[in-house]
Amino acid sequence: MDDELLDDLNDEITYEESNILDLVNHGLLESNYFNSFEWSNNCYERIKNNETFPLITSDTLFENDLTPSFTSNLNDLNNFRSFGSFELNLLESKFLKIGGRLSEVNESNYIIDNPVDLFMNDILYGQIPTPETLSSLYKCFNLYYLSNGTLTLEDVFFGKLIKRAGNYAQRKTSKQVYSEFHFSVIREDYKSDFDLKNFALRYIDNNHEEIPSLSYFHEENINSFLKGYDRWKSKINDEKSITKTIEDREATKNCLTSLGYKPEEITKLITAHFDSKINVESNLVNILQLVMDK
């Protein structure tokens, strides 16, 4: 690759925040685009292919007959700077020296919603976040600074508020509450005398101290809680059955535990090799085969 082309590709990455801001202002991209697996996967493809993989940003500009914006480039602003391909590759080379990736994570895993959640998950399990995950966070903050107050941190990380659903923290809390409630339901609903409404009231009474958001619900508005639960289940079905994926992962973990594997080994095996598209038995066979082949 000649030096001129490398310079052009480096400029594309350097000016990316400015281009994204233009696309957001034109209503062509969501403001939280940098905190998406679409962007981080595109970033990873650029790392793997020595910067030759095209930027999604550039394709979107071309498709909408827009030209790259250089006037608001972060390098022109005091105290702000955006990285290019050199810095990205340097980050990757240092990352590989301390272990490298356990797996490629994207939206098809169903469990993690975005790169920020992935960053949190990595830290929780003692793993070093990947360069594309760290780049996602960096780009989000740069977009926030570059917007000069027109975008909030909520906007650049999680998008605009959703009417009636609230901000991302509220939506995430609601999702977790209904997820926990659902797993309690499936442990009880096989009983012939099971009644969802009565069970929900008992569940709220028993758990409202541990889960403060449940304190809002009581007998008079229990139907509101159950409607929210129904909406949550519908959304889960639309998202390719996250419930089954979680249960299959837990079942696979339990099987590996019964075979004597340590918790830290199980976490690495599940992270690297679990396939949400196949059943528990097939996942277990694949994982054990991979272990024996090493």
mmCIF file with all atom_site columns, N, CA and C in Angstrom, residues 9 40 82 130 141 238 286:
data_model
loop_
_atom_site.group_PDB
_atom_site.id
_atom_site.type_symbol
_atom_site.label_atom_id
_atom_site.label_alt_id
_atom_site.label_comp_id
_atom_site.label_asym_id
_atom_site.label_entity_id
_atom_site.label_seq_id
_atom_site.pdbx_PDB_ins_code
_atom_site.Cartn_x
_atom_site.Cartn_y
_atom_site.Cartn_z
_atom_site.occupancy
_atom_site.B_iso_or_equiv
_atom_site.pdbx_formal_charge
_atom_site.auth_seq_id
_atom_site.auth_comp_id
_atom_site.auth_asym_id
_atom_site.auth_atom_id
_atom_site.pdbx_PDB_model_num
ATOM 1  N N  . LEU A 1 9   ? -6.358  6.945   4.319  1.00 0.00 ? 9   LEU A N  1
ATOM 2  C CA . LEU A 1 9   ? -7.072  6.076   5.247  1.00 0.00 ? 9   LEU A CA 1
ATOM 3  C C  . LEU A 1 9   ? -6.926  6.572   6.679  1.00 0.00 ? 9   LEU A C  1
ATOM 4  N N  . SER A 1 40  ? -17.966 -0.989  16.345 1.00 0.00 ? 40  SER A N  1
ATOM 5  C CA . SER A 1 40  ? -16.788 -1.648  16.914 1.00 0.00 ? 40  SER A CA 1
ATOM 6  C C  . SER A 1 40  ? -16.354 -2.838  16.062 1.00 0.00 ? 40  SER A C  1
ATOM 7  N N  . SER A 1 82  ? -7.988  13.326  17.958 1.00 0.00 ? 82  SER A N  1
ATOM 8  C CA . SER A 1 82  ? -8.524  12.015  17.616 1.00 0.00 ? 82  SER A CA 1
ATOM 9  C C  . SER A 1 82  ? -7.399  11.139  17.074 1.00 0.00 ? 82  SER A C  1
ATOM 10 N N  . THR A 1 130 ? -10.806 -4.969  24.640 1.00 0.00 ? 130 THR A N  1
ATOM 11 C CA . THR A 1 130 ? -10.123 -4.963  23.345 1.00 0.00 ? 130 THR A CA 1
ATOM 12 C C  . THR A 1 130 ? -9.911  -3.535  22.845 1.00 0.00 ? 130 THR A C  1
ATOM 13 N N  . PHE A 1 141 ? -16.683 9.871   23.782 1.00 0.00 ? 141 PHE A N  1
ATOM 14 C CA . PHE A 1 141 ? -16.320 11.089  24.508 1.00 0.00 ? 141 PHE A CA 1
ATOM 15 C C  . PHE A 1 141 ? -15.902 12.201  23.548 1.00 0.00 ? 141 PHE A C  1
ATOM 16 N N  . ASP A 1 238 ? -38.782 -10.989 20.040 1.00 0.00 ? 238 ASP A N  1
ATOM 17 C CA . ASP A 1 238 ? -38.349 -10.277 18.838 1.00 0.00 ? 238 ASP A CA 1
ATOM 18 C C  . ASP A 1 238 ? -36.832 -10.276 18.699 1.00 0.00 ? 238 ASP A C  1
ATOM 19 N N  . ASN A 1 286 ? -18.904 -29.620 21.559 1.00 0.00 ? 286 ASN A N  1
ATOM 20 C CA . ASN A 1 286 ? -17.932 -28.781 20.850 1.00 0.00 ? 286 ASN A CA 1
ATOM 21 C C  . ASN A 1 286 ? -16.837 -28.274 21.779 1.00 0.00 ? 286 ASN A C  1
#
